[in-house]
Each structure stands twice: as C-alpha cells, then as structure tokens.
Amino acid sequence: MKILLHACCGPCSIYPVQVLREQGMDVMGYFYRHNIHPYTECLKRQETLQAYADRTDFKVIVQEGYDLEGFLRDIVFRESDRCRLCYHRRLTATALVARKGKFDCFSTTLLYSKFQNHAVIRDIGEAVSKATGIAFHYHDFREGWKTGVTESKRICMYRQQYCGCVYSEKERYFKRY
Ligand code: SF4
C-alpha cells in the first residue's frame, strides 16, 4: 500500500516512518513549507528532513514555492483558531498530492506530536479524506514519542524550538522577557 505522509520536520518523521514501514507500507513524505517562518528556518527544517530521508531511503516531495503571505492572510483576524486552519491547509495539500500521485492513502507526522491538538487533527484528516476521496490513515504515533526524541538526539538532528509560524515563535520566546 502506498502512503503519502505529510512530514512536518525530520525529528517528527522518525517514528511514523518506522511504524508505517513495519505495517508494510511504501512510505513517501511530503514537506509543506508555507507555515514555517522565517524562510531560513523553513530551509533548516527542510535540510534536516532531507538529510534524514537520504540516510533512510525515504523519498520526500518538497512543496514548491513559499506562500508565507497567503498563509498569513488566511490567519489574520482568526489567530485564535489558526492551528485548525493550518492543519486543514496542510492535510488538504497532502491529500491532493496523494490523489494526483495515485497513492492509496495519506497521513501526517502531526499525529506524533504531544504538542498538537491530536483530536482535531484526526477529525480534519477524516473530513479532508471525505472531501478529496483519498483514505486517511490514522495512527496514534504519540506512543513512540520517546523513541523519536532519543533517536533524533542520537544522530544529532536539528530539533526546532517552536511549532512553525511567527505566532508560535512569539509564544515560545516573548514570554521569557
Ligand atoms: S502554531 Fe503550528 S499548527 Fe498552529 S498555526 Fe502555527 S505552525 Fe500551524
């Protein structure tokens, strides 16, 4: 079974790729860029993911362009609901690429994170599946949180300190001062 896995970054991809391969899936990654700010941070995460992909024979499709402006336009005045919009954007983009590439299903490394709203991601994945006609493969990858963290540290992978957008960067650092 061919699965397209939305990969938000290298560290969060380790455990989901391992599990999906153990389930007998042919896994390919999809790196969505518009929500990762600033651009230099996006490149750093992309390079980290690509280096990991190269060493594990994990093919990754990288989203073209960098529509930071479009992402912000979607969020402005709806900042308090921004993660829901962001999940929807990322999962829809993944499902559309999966449909075009004739994958059997799609999933996301967001289901690995202890810091994301897991239930909302699952609901949105299922809604996007209905809208696009591509099956959503749900798995609670949080069970492997420690495994992924340990491995990413062992191989000295870059581990980001905030979720991705400028809002999350502010939340991470502004409170300190
Ligand atoms: S905090 Fe993370 S999930 Fe929420 S909008 Fe920003 S990048 Fe997206």
Short mmCIF file of C-alpha atoms in Angstrom, two decimals, residues 34-175:
data_model
loop_
_atom_site.label_atom_id
_atom_site.label_comp_id
_atom_site.label_asym_id
_atom_site.label_seq_id
_atom_site.Cartn_x
_atom_site.Cartn_y
_atom_site.Cartn_z
CA HIS A 34 4.13 27.84 3.93
CA ASN A 35 3.59 27.66 7.70
CA ILE A 36 7.27 27.59 8.69
CA HIS A 37 8.72 31.04 9.39
CA PRO A 38 11.04 32.70 8.73
CA TYR A 39 12.25 31.27 5.42
CA THR A 40 15.70 30.43 6.79
CA GLU A 41 14.04 28.28 9.47
CA CYS A 42 11.97 26.56 6.80
CA LEU A 43 15.15 25.73 4.88
CA LYS A 44 16.84 24.45 8.01
CA ARG A 45 13.97 22.07 8.75
CA GLN A 46 13.80 21.02 5.11
CA GLU A 47 17.54 20.27 5.01
CA THR A 48 17.29 18.30 8.26
CA LEU A 49 14.42 16.23 6.90
CA GLN A 50 16.20 15.68 3.59
CA ALA A 51 19.41 14.54 5.29
CA TYR A 52 17.39 12.04 7.34
CA ALA A 53 15.48 10.93 4.26
CA ASP A 54 18.71 10.32 2.36
CA ARG A 55 20.15 8.11 5.08
CA THR A 56 16.95 6.05 5.44
CA ASP A 57 15.94 5.74 1.79
CA PHE A 58 12.81 7.78 2.47
CA LYS A 59 11.72 9.75 -0.59
CA VAL A 60 10.31 13.21 0.12
CA ILE A 61 8.36 15.55 -2.13
CA VAL A 62 9.03 19.18 -1.21
CA GLN A 63 6.23 21.66 -1.74
CA GLU A 64 7.08 24.27 -4.34
CA GLY A 65 7.12 27.97 -3.54
CA TYR A 66 6.84 29.67 -0.20
CA ASP A 67 3.44 31.35 0.21
CA LEU A 68 4.01 32.99 3.58
CA GLU A 69 1.76 35.85 2.51
CA GLY A 70 -1.17 33.57 1.66
CA PHE A 71 -0.75 31.70 4.93
CA LEU A 72 -0.82 34.91 6.96
CA ARG A 73 -3.80 36.26 5.00
CA ASP A 74 -5.77 33.13 5.96
CA ILE A 75 -4.91 33.55 9.61
CA VAL A 76 -5.23 37.28 10.21
CA PHE A 77 -8.22 38.09 12.47
CA ARG A 78 -8.57 34.36 13.18
CA GLU A 79 -5.35 33.95 15.11
CA SER A 80 -7.01 32.09 17.98
CA ASP A 81 -8.17 29.39 15.54
CA ARG A 82 -5.01 29.38 13.48
CA CYS A 83 -3.93 25.79 14.17
CA ARG A 84 -7.18 24.36 12.89
CA LEU A 85 -6.78 26.37 9.67
CA CYS A 86 -3.15 25.34 9.42
CA TYR A 87 -3.91 21.64 9.90
CA HIS A 88 -6.60 21.89 7.25
CA ARG A 89 -4.27 23.57 4.78
CA ARG A 90 -1.51 21.05 5.31
CA LEU A 91 -3.70 17.96 5.20
CA THR A 92 -5.63 19.17 2.16
CA ALA A 93 -2.41 19.88 0.27
CA THR A 94 -1.12 16.42 1.20
CA ALA A 95 -4.33 14.66 0.16
CA LEU A 96 -4.38 16.46 -3.20
CA VAL A 97 -0.79 15.46 -3.94
CA ALA A 98 -1.65 11.90 -2.84
CA ARG A 99 -4.64 11.82 -5.18
CA LYS A 100 -2.63 13.16 -8.09
CA GLY A 101 0.17 10.66 -7.41
CA LYS A 102 -2.27 7.73 -7.11
CA PHE A 103 -1.35 6.94 -3.51
CA ASP A 104 -3.72 4.67 -1.58
CA CYS A 105 -3.88 6.91 1.48
CA PHE A 106 -2.29 9.80 3.34
CA SER A 107 -1.33 10.59 6.90
CA THR A 108 0.66 13.12 8.90
CA THR A 109 3.51 13.30 11.40
CA LEU A 110 1.35 15.81 13.30
CA LEU A 111 -0.20 12.70 14.87
CA TYR A 112 3.17 12.06 16.52
CA SER A 113 3.38 15.36 18.37
CA LYS A 114 2.46 15.69 22.02
CA PHE A 115 2.13 19.42 21.47
CA GLN A 116 -0.54 19.43 18.75
CA ASN A 117 -4.30 19.00 19.13
CA HIS A 118 -4.49 15.32 18.27
CA ALA A 119 -8.30 15.00 18.20
CA VAL A 120 -8.68 18.00 15.88
CA ILE A 121 -6.02 16.64 13.52
CA ARG A 122 -7.84 13.32 13.36
CA ASP A 123 -11.19 14.99 12.67
CA ILE A 124 -9.69 17.19 9.96
CA GLY A 125 -7.89 14.25 8.38
CA GLU A 126 -11.18 12.38 8.13
CA ALA A 127 -13.02 15.42 6.75
CA VAL A 128 -10.30 16.02 4.15
CA SER A 129 -10.48 12.35 3.22
CA LYS A 130 -14.21 12.67 2.51
CA ALA A 131 -13.69 15.85 0.52
CA THR A 132 -10.85 14.51 -1.64
CA GLY A 133 -11.71 10.82 -1.90
CA ILE A 134 -8.31 9.69 -0.53
CA ALA A 135 -8.28 7.48 2.56
CA PHE A 136 -6.81 8.97 5.74
CA HIS A 137 -4.58 6.54 7.62
CA TYR A 138 -4.95 7.26 11.32
CA HIS A 139 -2.42 6.06 13.88
CA ASP A 140 -1.63 7.48 17.29
CA PHE A 141 2.10 7.89 16.78
CA ARG A 142 2.43 9.59 20.17
CA GLU A 143 3.12 6.13 21.61
CA GLY A 144 6.62 6.48 20.10
CA TRP A 145 7.39 9.97 21.37
CA LYS A 146 10.40 8.91 23.42
CA THR A 147 11.73 6.65 20.68
CA GLY A 148 11.73 9.51 18.18
CA VAL A 149 13.27 12.01 20.58
CA THR A 150 16.04 9.61 21.59
CA GLU A 151 16.91 8.73 18.01
CA SER A 152 16.87 12.35 16.80
CA LYS A 153 19.30 13.27 19.59
CA ARG A 154 21.49 10.26 18.93
CA ILE A 155 22.02 11.28 15.32
CA CYS A 156 22.41 14.98 16.29
CA MET A 157 19.42 16.11 14.28
CA TYR A 158 18.40 19.77 14.43
CA ARG A 159 15.39 19.99 16.78
CA GLN A 160 13.35 23.16 16.42
CA GLN A 161 12.15 25.08 19.46
CA TYR A 162 8.77 26.29 18.16
CA CYS A 163 5.96 24.87 16.06
CA GLY A 164 6.48 26.82 12.85
CA CYS A 165 4.62 30.07 12.25
CA VAL A 166 5.64 33.51 13.50
CA TYR A 167 2.86 33.38 16.08
CA SER A 168 4.31 30.23 17.61
CA GLU A 169 7.79 31.75 17.56
CA LYS A 170 6.49 34.72 19.53
CA GLU A 171 4.71 32.46 22.03
CA ARG A 172 7.91 30.49 22.53
CA TYR A 173 10.26 33.42 23.12
CA PHE A 174 8.33 36.58 24.02
CA LYS A 175 7.16 35.24 27.38
#
